Coordinates of C-alpha atoms in Angstrom, one line a residue:
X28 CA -200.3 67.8 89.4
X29 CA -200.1 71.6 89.8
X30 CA -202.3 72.6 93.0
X31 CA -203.0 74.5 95.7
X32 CA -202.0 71.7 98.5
X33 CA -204.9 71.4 100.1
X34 CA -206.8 71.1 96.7
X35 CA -204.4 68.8 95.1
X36 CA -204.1 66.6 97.9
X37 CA -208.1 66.2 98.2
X38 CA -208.3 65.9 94.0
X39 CA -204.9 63.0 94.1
X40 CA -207.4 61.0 96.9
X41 CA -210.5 61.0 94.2
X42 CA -209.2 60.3 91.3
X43 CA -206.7 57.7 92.6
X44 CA -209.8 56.2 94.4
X45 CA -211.4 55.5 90.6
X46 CA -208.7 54.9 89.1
X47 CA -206.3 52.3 90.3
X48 CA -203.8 52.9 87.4
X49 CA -203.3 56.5 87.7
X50 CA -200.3 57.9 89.4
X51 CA -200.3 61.2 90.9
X52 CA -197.0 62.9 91.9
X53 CA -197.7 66.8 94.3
X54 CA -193.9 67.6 94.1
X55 CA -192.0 67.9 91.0
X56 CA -188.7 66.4 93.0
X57 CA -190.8 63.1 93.0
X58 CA -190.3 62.6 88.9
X59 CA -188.3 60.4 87.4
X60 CA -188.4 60.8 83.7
X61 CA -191.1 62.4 81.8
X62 CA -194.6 62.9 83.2
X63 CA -197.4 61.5 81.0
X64 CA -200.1 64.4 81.6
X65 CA -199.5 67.5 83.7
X66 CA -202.2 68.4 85.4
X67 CA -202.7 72.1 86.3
X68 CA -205.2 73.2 88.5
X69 CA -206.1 76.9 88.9
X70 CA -208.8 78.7 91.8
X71 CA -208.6 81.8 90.6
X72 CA -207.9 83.2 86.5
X73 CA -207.3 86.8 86.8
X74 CA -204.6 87.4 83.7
X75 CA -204.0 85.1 81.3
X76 CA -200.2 86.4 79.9
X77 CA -199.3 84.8 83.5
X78 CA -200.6 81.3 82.7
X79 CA -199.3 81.6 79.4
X80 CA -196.1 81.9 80.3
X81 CA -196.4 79.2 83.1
X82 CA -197.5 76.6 80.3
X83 CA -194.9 77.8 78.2
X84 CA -192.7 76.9 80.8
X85 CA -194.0 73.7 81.4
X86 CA -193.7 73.1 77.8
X87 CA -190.0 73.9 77.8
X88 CA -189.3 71.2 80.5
X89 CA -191.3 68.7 79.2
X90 CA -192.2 69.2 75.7
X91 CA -194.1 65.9 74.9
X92 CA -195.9 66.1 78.0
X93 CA -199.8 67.0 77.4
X94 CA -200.8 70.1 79.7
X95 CA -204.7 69.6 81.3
X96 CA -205.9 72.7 82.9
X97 CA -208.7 72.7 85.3
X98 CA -210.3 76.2 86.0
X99 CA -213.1 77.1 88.5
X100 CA -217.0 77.6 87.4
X101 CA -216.2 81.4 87.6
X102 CA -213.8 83.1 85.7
X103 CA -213.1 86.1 84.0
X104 CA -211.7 85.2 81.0
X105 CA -213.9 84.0 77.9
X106 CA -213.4 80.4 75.7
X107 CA -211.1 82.3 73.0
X108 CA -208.7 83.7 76.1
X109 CA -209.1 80.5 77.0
X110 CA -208.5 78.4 74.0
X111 CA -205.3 80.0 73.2
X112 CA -203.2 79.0 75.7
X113 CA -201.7 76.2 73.8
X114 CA -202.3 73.2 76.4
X115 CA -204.0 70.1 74.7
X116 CA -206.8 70.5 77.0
X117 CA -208.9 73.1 79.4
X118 CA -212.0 71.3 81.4
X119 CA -213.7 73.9 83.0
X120 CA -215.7 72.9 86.4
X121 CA -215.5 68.7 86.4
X122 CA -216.9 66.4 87.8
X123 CA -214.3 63.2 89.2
X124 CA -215.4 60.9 86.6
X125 CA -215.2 63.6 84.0
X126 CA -211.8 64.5 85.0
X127 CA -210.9 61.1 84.9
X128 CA -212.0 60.3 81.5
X129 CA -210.2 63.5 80.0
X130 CA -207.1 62.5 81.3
X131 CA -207.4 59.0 80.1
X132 CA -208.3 60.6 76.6
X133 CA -204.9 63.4 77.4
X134 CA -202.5 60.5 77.9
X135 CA -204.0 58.2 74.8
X136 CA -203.3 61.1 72.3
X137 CA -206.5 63.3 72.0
X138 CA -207.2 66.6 73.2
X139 CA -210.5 67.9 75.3
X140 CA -211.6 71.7 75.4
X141 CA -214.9 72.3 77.6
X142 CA -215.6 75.7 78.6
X143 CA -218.1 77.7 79.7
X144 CA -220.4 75.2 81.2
X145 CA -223.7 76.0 83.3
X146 CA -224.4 73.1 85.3
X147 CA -227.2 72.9 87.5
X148 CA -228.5 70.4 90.2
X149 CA -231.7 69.7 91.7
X150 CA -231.6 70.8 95.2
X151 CA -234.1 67.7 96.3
X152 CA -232.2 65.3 94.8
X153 CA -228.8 66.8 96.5
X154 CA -230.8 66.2 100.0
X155 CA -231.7 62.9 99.2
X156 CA -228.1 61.4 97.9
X157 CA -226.1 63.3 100.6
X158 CA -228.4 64.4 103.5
X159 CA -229.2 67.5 105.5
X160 CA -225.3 68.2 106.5
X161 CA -224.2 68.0 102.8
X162 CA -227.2 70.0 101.6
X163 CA -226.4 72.7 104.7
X164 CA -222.4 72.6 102.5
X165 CA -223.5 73.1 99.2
X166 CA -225.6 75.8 100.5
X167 CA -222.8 77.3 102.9
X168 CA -220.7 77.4 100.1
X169 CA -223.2 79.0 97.8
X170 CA -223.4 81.8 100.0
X171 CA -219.8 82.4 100.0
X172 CA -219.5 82.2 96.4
X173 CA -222.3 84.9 95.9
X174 CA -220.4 86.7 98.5
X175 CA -217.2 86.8 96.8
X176 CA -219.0 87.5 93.5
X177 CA -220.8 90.6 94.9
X178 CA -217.3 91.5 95.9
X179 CA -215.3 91.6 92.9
X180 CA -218.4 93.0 90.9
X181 CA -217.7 96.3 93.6
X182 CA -213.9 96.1 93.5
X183 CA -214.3 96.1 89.4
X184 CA -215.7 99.2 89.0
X185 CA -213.1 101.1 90.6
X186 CA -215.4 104.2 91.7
X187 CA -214.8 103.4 95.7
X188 CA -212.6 105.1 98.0
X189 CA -209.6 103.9 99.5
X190 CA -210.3 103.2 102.5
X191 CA -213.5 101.1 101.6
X192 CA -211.3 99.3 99.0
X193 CA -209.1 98.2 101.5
X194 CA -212.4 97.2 103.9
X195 CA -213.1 95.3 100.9
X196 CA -210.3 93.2 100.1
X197 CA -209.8 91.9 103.6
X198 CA -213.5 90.9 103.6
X199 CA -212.5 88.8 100.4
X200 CA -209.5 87.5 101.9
X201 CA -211.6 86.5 104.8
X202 CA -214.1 84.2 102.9
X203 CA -211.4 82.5 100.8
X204 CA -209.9 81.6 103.9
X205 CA -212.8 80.2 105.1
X206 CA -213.9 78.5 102.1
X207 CA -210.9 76.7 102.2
X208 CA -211.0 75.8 105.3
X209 CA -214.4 74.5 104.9
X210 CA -213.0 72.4 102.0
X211 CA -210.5 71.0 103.8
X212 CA -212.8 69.8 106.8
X213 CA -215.7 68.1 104.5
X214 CA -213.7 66.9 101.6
X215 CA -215.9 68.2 98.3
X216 CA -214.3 70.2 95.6
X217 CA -217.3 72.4 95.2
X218 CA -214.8 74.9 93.6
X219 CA -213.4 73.1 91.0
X220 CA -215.0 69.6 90.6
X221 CA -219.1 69.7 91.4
X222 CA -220.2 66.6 93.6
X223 CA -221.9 63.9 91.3
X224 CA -225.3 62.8 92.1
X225 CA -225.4 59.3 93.0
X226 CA -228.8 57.9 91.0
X227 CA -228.7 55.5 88.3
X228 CA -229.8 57.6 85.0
X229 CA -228.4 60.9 86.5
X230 CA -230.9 62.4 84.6
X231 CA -231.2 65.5 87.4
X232 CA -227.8 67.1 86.1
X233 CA -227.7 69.0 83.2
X234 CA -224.6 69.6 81.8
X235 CA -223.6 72.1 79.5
X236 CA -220.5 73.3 77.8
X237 CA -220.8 76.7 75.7
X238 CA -217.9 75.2 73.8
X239 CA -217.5 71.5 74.0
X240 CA -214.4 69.7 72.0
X241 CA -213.2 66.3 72.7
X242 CA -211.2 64.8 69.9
X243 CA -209.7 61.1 71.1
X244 CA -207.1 60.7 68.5
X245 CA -206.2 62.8 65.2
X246 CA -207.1 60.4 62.4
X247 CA -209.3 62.1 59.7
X248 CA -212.5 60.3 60.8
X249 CA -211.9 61.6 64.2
X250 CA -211.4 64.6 63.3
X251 CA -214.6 64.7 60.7
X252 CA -217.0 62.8 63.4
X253 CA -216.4 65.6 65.8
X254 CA -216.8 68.3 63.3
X255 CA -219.7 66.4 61.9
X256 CA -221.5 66.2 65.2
X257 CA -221.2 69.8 65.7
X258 CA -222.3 71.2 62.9
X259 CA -225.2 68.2 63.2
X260 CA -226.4 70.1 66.7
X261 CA -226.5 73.0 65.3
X262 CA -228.9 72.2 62.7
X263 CA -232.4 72.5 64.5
X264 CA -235.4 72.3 62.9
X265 CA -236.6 75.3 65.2
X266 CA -234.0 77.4 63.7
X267 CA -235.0 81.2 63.1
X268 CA -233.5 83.4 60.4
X269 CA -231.9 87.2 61.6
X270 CA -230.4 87.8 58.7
X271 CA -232.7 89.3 56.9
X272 CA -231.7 86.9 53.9
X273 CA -232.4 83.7 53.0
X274 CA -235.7 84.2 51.8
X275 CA -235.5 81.0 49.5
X276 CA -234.7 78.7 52.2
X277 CA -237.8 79.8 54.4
X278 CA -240.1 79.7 52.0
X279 CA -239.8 75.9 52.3
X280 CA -242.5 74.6 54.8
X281 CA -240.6 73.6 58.4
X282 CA -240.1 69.8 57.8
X283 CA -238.8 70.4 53.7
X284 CA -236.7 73.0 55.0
X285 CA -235.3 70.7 58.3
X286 CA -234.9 67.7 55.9
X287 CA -232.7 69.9 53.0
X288 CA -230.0 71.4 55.9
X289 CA -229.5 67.7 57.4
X290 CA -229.2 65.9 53.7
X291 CA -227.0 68.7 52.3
X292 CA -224.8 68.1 55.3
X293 CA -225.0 63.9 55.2
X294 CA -224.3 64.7 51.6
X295 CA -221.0 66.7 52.3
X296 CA -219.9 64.0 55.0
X297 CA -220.2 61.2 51.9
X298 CA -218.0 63.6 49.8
X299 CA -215.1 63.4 52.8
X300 CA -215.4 59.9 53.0
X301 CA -215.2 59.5 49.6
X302 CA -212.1 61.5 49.1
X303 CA -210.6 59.7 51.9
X304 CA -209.6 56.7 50.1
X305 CA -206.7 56.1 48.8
X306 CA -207.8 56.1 44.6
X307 CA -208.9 59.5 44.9
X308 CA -206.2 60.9 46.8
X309 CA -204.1 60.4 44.2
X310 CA -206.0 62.1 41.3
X311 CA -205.8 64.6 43.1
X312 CA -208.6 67.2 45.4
X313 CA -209.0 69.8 43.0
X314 CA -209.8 67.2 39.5
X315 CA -212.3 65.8 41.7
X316 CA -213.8 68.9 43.4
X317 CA -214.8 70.3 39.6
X318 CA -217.7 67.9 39.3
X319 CA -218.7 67.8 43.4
X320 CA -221.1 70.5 43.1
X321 CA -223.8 69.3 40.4
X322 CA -224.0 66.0 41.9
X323 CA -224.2 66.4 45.2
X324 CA -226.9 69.0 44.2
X325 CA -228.6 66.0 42.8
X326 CA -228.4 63.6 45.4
X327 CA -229.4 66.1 47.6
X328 CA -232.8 66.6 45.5
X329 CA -233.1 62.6 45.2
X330 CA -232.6 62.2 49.3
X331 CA -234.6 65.0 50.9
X332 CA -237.5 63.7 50.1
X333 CA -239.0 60.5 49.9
X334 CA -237.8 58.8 46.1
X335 CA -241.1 57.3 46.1
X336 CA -243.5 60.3 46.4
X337 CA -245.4 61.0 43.5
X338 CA -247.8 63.7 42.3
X339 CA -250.2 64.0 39.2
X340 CA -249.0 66.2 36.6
X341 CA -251.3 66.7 33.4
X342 CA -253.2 63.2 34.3
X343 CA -249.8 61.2 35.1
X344 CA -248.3 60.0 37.9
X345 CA -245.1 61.4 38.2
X346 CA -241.9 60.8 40.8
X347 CA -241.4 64.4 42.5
X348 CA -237.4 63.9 42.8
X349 CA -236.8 62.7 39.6
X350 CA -238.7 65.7 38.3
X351 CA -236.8 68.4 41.0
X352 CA -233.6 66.9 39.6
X353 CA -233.9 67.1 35.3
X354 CA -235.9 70.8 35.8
X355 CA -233.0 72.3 38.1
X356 CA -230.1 74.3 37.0
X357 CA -227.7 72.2 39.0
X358 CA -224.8 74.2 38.0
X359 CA -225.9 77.6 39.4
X360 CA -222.3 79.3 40.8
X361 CA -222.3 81.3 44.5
X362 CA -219.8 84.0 44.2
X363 CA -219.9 84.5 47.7
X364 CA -219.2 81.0 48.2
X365 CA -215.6 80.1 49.4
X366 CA -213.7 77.3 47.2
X367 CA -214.8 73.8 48.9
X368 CA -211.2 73.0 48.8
X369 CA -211.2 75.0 51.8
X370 CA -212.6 73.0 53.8
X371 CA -211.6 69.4 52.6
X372 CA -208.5 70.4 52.5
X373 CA -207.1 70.5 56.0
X374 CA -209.6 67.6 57.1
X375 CA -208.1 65.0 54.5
X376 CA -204.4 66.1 54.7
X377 CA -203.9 67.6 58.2
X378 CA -202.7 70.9 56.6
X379 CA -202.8 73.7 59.2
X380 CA -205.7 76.8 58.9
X381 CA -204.5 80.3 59.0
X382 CA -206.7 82.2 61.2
X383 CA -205.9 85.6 62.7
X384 CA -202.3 85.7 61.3
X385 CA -201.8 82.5 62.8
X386 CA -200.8 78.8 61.5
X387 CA -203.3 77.0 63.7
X388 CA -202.9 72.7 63.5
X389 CA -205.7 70.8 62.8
X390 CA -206.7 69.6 65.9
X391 CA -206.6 73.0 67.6
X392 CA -210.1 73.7 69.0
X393 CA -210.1 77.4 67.1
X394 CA -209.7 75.3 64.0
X395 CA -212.3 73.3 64.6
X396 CA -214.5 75.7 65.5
X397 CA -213.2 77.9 61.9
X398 CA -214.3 74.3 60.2
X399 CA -217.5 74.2 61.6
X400 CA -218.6 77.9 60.7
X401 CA -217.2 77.5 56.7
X402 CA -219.5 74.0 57.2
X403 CA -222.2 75.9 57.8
X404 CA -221.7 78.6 55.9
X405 CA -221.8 76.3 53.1
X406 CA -224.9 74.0 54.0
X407 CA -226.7 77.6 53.7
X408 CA -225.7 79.0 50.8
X409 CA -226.1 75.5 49.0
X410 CA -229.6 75.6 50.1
X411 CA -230.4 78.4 49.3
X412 CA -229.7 77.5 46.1
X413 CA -231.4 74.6 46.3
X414 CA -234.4 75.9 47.5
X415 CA -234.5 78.4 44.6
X416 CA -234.7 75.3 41.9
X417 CA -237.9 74.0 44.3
X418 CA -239.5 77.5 44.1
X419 CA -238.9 77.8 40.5
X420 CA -240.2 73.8 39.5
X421 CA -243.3 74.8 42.1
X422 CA -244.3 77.5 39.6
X423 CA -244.3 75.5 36.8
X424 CA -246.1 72.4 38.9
X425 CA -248.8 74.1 40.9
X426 CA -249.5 70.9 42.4
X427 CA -246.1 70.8 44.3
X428 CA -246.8 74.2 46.2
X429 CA -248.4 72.0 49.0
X430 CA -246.0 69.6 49.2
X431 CA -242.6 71.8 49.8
X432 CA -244.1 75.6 50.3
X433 CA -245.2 77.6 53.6
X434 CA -249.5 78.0 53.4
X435 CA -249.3 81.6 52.3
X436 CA -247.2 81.0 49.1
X437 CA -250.1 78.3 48.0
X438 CA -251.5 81.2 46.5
X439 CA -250.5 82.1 42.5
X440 CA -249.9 85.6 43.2
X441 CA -247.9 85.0 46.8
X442 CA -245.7 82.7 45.2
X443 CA -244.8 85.1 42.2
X444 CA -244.1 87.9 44.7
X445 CA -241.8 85.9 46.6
X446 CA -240.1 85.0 43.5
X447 CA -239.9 88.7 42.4
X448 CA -238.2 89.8 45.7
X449 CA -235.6 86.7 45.5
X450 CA -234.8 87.9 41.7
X451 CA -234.7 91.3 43.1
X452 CA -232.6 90.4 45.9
X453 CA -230.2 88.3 44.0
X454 CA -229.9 91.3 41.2
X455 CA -228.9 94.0 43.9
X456 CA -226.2 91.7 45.3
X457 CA -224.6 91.1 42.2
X458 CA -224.9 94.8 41.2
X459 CA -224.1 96.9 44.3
X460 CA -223.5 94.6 47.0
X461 CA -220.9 92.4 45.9
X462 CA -218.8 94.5 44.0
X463 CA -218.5 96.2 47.3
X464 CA -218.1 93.9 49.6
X465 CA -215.0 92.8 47.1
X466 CA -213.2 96.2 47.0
X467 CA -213.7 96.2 51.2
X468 CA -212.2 92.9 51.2
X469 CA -215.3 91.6 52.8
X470 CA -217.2 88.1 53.1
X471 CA -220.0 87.3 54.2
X472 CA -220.8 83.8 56.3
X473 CA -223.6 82.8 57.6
X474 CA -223.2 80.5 60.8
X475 CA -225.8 79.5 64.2
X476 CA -225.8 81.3 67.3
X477 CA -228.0 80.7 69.8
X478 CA -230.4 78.7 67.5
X479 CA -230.5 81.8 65.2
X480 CA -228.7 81.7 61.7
X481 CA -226.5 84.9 61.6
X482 CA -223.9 87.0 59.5
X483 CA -220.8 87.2 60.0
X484 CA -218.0 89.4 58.0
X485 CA -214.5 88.7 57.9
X486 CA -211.6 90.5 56.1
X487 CA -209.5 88.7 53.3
X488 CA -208.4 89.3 50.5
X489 CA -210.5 89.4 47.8
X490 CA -208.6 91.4 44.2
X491 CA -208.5 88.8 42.4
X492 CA -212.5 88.6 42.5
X493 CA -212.3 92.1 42.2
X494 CA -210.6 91.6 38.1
X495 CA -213.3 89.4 37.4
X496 CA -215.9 91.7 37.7
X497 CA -217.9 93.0 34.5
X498 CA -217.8 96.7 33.3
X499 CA -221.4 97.5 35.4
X500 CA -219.5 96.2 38.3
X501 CA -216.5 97.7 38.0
X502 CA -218.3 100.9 37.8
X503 CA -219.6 100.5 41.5
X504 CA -216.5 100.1 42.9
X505 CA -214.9 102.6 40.8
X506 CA -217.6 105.1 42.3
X507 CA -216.2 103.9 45.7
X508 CA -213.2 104.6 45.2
X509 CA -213.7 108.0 43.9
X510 CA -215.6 108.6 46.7
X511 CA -212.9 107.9 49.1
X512 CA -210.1 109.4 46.5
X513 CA -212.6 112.7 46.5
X514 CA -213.7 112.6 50.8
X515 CA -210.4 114.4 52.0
X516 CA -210.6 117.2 49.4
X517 CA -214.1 117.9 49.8
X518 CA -214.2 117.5 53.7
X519 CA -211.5 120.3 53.8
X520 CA -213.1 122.7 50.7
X521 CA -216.0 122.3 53.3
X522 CA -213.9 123.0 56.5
X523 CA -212.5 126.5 54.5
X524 CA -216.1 127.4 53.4
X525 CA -217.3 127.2 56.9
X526 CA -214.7 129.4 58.6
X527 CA -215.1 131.5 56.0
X528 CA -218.8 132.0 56.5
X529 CA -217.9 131.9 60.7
X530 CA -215.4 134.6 59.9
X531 CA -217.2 136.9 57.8
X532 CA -221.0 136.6 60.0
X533 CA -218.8 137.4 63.2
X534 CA -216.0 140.1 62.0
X535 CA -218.0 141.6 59.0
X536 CA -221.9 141.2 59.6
X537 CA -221.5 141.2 63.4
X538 CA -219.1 143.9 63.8
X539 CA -221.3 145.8 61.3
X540 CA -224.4 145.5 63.1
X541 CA -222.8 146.0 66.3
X542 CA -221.7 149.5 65.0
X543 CA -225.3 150.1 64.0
X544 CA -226.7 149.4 67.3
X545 CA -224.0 151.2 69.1
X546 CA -225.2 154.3 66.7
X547 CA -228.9 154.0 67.7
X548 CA -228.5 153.8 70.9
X549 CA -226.2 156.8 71.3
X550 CA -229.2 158.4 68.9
X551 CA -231.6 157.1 71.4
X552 CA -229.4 159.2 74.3
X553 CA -228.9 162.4 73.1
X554 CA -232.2 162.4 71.9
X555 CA -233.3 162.0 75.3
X556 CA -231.2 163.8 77.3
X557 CA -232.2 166.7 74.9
X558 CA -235.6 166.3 75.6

């Protein structure tokens, strides 16, 4: 363990207290061999190039060893600072059992990445586990911690004198101090590891991590299960739509629409485990891939809905899924769409995802969390899709409207507008918008933030879309490029016309005029010292 003493003596007492089998060495001249886990234990995260460099250190003396790092509840740095330097885990604010358990997890293989957590207790329930004196602590310490907050908020801004600075920084020195001192006195880590409330549902702590990653080994179902449960969270049935887009997808009533985002993605996870067997890996991903998308389009029409359902249509009883699946274009193409491959890919054959100009492996968190957007991405633009095939089958089967459509589009002539504006839509993108977005090398994604669905655009490259494009197309994005071949020489044919109208309204017209004036008003003088 890497620690302040104090701290690291304290945290060696609690987890060796839990843990019987763990063995915690304070001093490095106490190893014999190779450590199993280093545990590195930070108060403060001001730059991170510095613990960079100390982990690649540690990583140079013992390269098999797995680097934990424990941070405080407040630090400066955000999960992608965070997340990039390359230890197999970062646990941010702990409690002792937590800790525990992510070492255990550290030592057996996995890796564990939770940051950014807000975790709040119920100040009764800390009075009745501990008592008065640990509640007057907690509270103590609070005050310190606000304190030093208020502190570095002023020091940060940099718009105080000297001499106040100076006032400043001992004041902060002053309260570390003391909170340390306090620390060392009671026992607690209220810095780094919160006191766990002793009930037994510990249902008055709520605990949670902004970005929350624990993968226990790096087999492909681990690996799938926690990408799966992600992207699962994710998918509320409360979600709201800022994109402006999508208009296909939320025309579906809230249930229809819930029930198509959770099959599409129980769909895709049968696809991975499919593929995951041995027979098909040797066909080969991309034979297999070519028939994927009409049949999981299918299923997906079959499962969302109840295969028993039924609705009269002319006088006769007839199944609503089976009629969805033999009325729908199943093999409707998204452009935008990235190859599946993609994303099935890395998962089945550990192959590494380049992100940022980076190889990153597998079980890197940023991978995961690059997985987990393409996931979505995809569940989206499928239904949408999707979607489109119900809205087009509800025109042709009024009676269906009810079933699958929001109130408002029960109506003939609702429903027809609605389709209009998708058509409309879907004809502007692949007129204007797409051929654009392809000369700018853009995509567009669609991912879940905050419980809202939003865009997001990335660069790549994107010219060998750009030769596919028809002769309309290409015709946009010649204009754009004209455009930008043209902007330089008009911006400085511009430029010399308005000097030139600057130079001749102030030497020409204004010296002219000035003249005039000058010659009235000497008119004006002699005139009046004559009379």
């Amino acid at each position: 363990m890497i620690a302040p003493s104090l701290l690291g003596e304290s945290l060696a007492l609690q987890l060796t207290s839990q843990d019987d089998n763990l063995e915690i060495l304070l001093d490095k001249k106490d190893i014999n061999g190779l450590p199993k886990l280093i545990l590195f234990c930070l108060e403060e995260v001001e730059l991170s190039n510095s613990i960079k460099l100390e982990i690649h250190k540690l990583k140079e003396r013992w390269e098999q060893s797995p680097v934990l790092i424990v941070l405080p509840k407040s630090i400066k740095l955000s999960s992608d600072d965070l997340m990039t330097f390359g230890s197999e885990g970062v646990i941010q604010d702990p409690t002792v059992e937590l800790l525990r358990d992510t070492i255990n997890i550290l030592i057996g293989g996995g890796r564990v990445f939770k940051i950014n957590n807000e975790t709040n207790y119920n100040a009764d329930s800390i009075h009745n586990s501990y008592g008065l004196g640990h509640w007057l602590l907690t509270s103590g310490l609070s005050q310190i911690n606000k304190d030093l907050y208020t502190i570095d908020q002023i020091i940060a801004k940099k718009s105080i004198n000297t001499f106040y600075l100076f006032i400043l920084i001992g004041r902060r020195r002053e309260l570390l101090t003391a909170k340390r001192l306090i620390l060392w006195l009671w026992g607690p880590l209220e810095v780094l590891i919160e006191s766990p409330i002793k009930s037994n549902n510990n249902k008055n702590i709520i605990n949670k991590y902004n970005t929350d990653i624990t993968i226990k080994n790096t087999s492909t179902n681990e690996l799938w299960n926690v990408i799966y449960k992600r992207v699962k969270e994710r998918l509320q049935d409360d979600l709201t739509n800022s994109t402006g887009e999508l208009a296909a997808l939320y025309s579906l009533n809230k249930s229809k629409r819930y029930n198509l985002l959770k099959t599409l993605l129980k769909e895709f996870s049968t696809i991975i485990i499919k593929l995951d067997s041995k027979d098909n890996r040797e066909k080969g991903l991309e034979e297999i891939l070519q028939s994927i998308t009409p049949e999981l389009r299918a299923n997906t029409l079959r499962n969302f809905i109840d295969s028993y359902d039924r609705l009269k249509k002319n006088g006769v009883d007839v199944f609503i899924s089976d009629f969805l699946v033999h009325n729908a274009d199943l093999g409707i193409l998204d452009d935008e769409l990235p190859s599946i491959a993609l994303i099935i890919d890395p998962i089945l054959n550990n192959k590494p995802l380049l992100l940022d100009g980076d190889y990153l492996s597998i079980e890197d968190p940023r991978s995961i969390i690059q997985l987990e957007t393409f996931i979505l991405n995809w569940i989206f633009r499928t239904a949408e899709i999707v979607s489109e095939e119900i809205i087009s089958s509800c025109s042709e089967w009024p009676e269906l409207r009810k079933y699958f459509l929001n109130k408002e589009l029960v109506s003939t002539r609702e429903l027809e507008r609605k389709r209009n504006h998708i058509n409309t839509n879907n004809q502007l993108q692949n007129l204007f918008k797409k051929p654009v977005r392809l000369y700018e090398s853009k995509r567009l994604y669609y991912t879940v933030k905050n419980n809202k669905i939003e865009k997001i655009i990335t660069l790549e490259p994107r010219d060998d879309e750009l030769k596919k494009l028809d002769w309309a197309q290409r015709q946009i994005a010649f204009i754009i490029e004209l455009r930008d071949a043209l902007a330089p020489q008009v911006q400085a044919i511009i430029q010399y016309l308005g000097d030139l109208i600057v130079l001749i309204l102030t030497k020409v017209v204004g010296r002219s005029i000035g003249l005039i004036g000058r010659g009235i008003a000497q008119g004006m003088g002699r005139n009046l010292s004559k009379g």
